[in-house]
Each structure stands twice: as C-alpha cells, then as structure tokens.
PDB file of C-alpha atoms in Angstrom:
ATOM      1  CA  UNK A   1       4.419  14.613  -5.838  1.00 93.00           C
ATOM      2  CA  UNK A   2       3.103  15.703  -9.072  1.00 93.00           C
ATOM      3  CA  UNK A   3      -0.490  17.688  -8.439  1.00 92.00           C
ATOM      4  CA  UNK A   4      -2.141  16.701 -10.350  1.00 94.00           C
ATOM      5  CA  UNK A   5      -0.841  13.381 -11.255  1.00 95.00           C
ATOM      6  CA  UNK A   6       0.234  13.038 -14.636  1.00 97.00           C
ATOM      7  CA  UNK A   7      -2.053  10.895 -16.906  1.00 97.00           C
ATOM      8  CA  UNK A   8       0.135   7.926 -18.688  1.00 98.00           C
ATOM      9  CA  UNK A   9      -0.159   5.522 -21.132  1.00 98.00           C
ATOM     10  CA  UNK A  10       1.335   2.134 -20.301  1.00 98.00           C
ATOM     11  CA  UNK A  11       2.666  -1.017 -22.054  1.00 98.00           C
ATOM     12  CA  UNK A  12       1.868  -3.968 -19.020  1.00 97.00           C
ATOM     13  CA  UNK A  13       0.870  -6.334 -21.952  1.00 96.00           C
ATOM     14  CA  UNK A  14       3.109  -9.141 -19.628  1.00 96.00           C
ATOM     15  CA  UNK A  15       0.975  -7.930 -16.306  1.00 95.00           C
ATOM     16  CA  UNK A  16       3.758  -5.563 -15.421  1.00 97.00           C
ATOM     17  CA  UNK A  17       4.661  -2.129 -16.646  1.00 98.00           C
ATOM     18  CA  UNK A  18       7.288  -2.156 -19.478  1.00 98.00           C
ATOM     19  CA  UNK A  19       6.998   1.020 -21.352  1.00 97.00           C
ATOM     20  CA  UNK A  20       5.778   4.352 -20.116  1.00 97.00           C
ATOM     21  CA  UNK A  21       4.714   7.821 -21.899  1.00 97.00           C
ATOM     22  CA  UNK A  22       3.368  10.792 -19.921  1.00 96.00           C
ATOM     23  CA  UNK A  23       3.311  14.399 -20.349  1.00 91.00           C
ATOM     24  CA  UNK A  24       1.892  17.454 -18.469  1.00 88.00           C
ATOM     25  CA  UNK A  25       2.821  20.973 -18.920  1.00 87.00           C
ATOM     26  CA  UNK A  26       5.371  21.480 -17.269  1.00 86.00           C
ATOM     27  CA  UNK A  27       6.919  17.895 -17.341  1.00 89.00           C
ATOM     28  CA  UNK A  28       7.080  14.681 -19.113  1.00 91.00           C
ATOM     29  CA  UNK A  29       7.987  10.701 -18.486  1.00 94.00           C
ATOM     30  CA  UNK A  30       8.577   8.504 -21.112  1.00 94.00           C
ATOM     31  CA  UNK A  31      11.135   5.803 -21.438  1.00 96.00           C
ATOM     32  CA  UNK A  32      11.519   1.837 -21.057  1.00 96.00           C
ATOM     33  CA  UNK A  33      11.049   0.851 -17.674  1.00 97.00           C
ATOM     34  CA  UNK A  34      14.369  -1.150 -16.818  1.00 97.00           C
ATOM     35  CA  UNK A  35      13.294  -2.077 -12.959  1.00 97.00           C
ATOM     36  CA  UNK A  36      10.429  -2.048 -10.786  1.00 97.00           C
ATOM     37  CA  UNK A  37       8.676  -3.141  -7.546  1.00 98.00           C
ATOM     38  CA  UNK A  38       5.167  -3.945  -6.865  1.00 97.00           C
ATOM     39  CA  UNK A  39       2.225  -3.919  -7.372  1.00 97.00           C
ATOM     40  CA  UNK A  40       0.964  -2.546  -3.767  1.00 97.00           C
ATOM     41  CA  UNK A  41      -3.152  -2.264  -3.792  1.00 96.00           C
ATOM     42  CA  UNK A  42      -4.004   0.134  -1.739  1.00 96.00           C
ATOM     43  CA  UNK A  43      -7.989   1.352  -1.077  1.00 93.00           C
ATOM     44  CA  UNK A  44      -9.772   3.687   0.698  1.00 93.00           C
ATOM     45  CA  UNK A  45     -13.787   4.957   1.090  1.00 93.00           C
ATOM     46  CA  UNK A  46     -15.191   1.622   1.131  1.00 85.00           C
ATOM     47  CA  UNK A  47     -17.914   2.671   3.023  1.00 90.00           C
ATOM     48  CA  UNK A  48     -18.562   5.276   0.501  1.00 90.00           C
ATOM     49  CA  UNK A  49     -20.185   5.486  -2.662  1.00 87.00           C
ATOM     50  CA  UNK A  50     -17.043   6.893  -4.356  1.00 85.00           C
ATOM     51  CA  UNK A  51     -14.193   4.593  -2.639  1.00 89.00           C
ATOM     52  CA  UNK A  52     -11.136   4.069  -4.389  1.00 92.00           C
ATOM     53  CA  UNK A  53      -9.307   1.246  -5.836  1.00 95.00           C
ATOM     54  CA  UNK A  54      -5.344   0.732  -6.960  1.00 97.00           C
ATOM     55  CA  UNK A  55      -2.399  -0.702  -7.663  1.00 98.00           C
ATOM     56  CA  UNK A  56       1.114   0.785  -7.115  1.00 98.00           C
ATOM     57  CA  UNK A  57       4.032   0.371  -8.617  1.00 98.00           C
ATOM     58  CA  UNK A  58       7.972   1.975  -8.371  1.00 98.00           C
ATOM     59  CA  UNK A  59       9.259   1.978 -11.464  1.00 98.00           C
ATOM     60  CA  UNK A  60      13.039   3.111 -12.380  1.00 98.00           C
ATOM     61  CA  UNK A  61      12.406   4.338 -16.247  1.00 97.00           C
ATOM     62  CA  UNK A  62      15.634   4.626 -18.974  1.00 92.00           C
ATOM     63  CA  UNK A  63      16.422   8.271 -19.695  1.00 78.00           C
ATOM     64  CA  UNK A  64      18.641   8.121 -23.020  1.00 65.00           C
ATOM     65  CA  UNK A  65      19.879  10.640 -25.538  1.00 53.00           C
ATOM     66  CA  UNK A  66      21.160  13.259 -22.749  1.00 46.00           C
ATOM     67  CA  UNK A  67      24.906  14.078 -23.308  1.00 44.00           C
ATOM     68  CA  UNK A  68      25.206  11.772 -19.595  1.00 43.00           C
ATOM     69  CA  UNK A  69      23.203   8.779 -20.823  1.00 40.00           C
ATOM     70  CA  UNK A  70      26.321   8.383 -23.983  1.00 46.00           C
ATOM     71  CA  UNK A  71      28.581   8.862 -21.673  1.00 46.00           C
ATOM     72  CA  UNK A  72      28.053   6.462 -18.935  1.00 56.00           C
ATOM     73  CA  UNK A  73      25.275   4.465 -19.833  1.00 61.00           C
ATOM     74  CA  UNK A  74      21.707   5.587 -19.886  1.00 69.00           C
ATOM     75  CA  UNK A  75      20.587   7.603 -16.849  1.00 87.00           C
ATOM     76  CA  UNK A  76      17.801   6.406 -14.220  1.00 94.00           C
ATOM     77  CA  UNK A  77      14.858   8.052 -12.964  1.00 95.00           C
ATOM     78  CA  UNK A  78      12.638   6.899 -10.496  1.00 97.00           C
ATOM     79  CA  UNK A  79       8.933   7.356 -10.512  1.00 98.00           C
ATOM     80  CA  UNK A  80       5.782   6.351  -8.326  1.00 98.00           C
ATOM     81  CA  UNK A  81       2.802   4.775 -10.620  1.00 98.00           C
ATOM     82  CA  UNK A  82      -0.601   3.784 -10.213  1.00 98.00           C
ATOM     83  CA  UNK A  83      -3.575   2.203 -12.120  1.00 98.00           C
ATOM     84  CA  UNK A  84      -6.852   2.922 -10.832  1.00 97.00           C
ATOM     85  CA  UNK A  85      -8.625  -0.079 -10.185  1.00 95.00           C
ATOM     86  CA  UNK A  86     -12.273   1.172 -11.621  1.00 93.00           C
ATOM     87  CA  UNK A  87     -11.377   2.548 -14.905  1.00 96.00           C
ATOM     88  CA  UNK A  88      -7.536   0.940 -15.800  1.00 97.00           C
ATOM     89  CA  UNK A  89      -6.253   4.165 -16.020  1.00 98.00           C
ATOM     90  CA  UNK A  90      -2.564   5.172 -15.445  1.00 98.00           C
ATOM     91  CA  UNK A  91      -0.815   7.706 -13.610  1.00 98.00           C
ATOM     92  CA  UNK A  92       2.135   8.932 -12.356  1.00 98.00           C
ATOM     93  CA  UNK A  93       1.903  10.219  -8.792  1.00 97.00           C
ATOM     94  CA  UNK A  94       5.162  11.334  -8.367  1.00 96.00           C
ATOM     95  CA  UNK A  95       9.542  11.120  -8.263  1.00 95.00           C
ATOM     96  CA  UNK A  96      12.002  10.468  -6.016  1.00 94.00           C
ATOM     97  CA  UNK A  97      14.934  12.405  -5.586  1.00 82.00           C
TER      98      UNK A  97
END
C-alpha cells in the first residue's frame, strides 16, 4: 500500500485505463498498461455526508528500458488503481509483490 496513494494521470479515453503516469517522492509509475481487470465499485459512508465513491482496477503496467526489459522482453509490474467517483481523479493505491 502506498500512504498516501499516489496521484496519477490516466489515458481511459476507450473507458479503460491504457496509459498511466504517477510520481511521489519516493516512487514513480508510468508505463503502458498491457493487462488489466476490473472495474470493481466499491462505496462506503452512504449514510454520511462525506461517503465515498470508486472504481477499481488491477492493472499490470510495461516497465521498459531496464537492462532486464532488452533482455527478455519488457518487465511487468502490477499495481492497484482507483478513480474516485466524485471528482474523476486517479490514484494508485498500491503493488503487488
């Protein structure tokens, strides 16, 4: 889990995350996002003034130019991603190992 998330920018021009850019200080995610699963909506608080609203995604994002990646193929990292359902912002909550 990244705490706190890290904010992202992402291409989902086709209704599905494609591209992804994020950076924090002490980490970043960027890359083309070759497979994914989702979206999951989760929500919580809706008896509350400030509930929440979004939609989850797995994403498995292209890592290229590491001495690996031209070796083999480009490496694969796996991410959890959200947009929040009130303001269309992106995130990324977190990796898997």
């Amino acid at each position: 889990m990244f705490r706190p998330p890290l904010r992202a920018m992402v291409d989902a021009s086709r209704g599905y995350p494609q591209q992804i850019s994020a950076w924090g200080p002490n980490r970043s995610v960027y890359g083309k996002v070759v497979r994914l699963a989702g979206p999951w909506r989760k929500t919580g608080d809706w008896w509350r003034n400030d509930s929440w609203g979004r939609d989850e995604w797995d994403i498995a994002v292209e890592q290229s130019g590491t001495a690996i990646s031209e070796r083999a193929g480009a490496a694969q990292v796996l991410y959890r991603i959200y947009r929040e359902l009130c303001s269309g912002a992106w995130f990324v909550e977190g990796s898997y190992d």
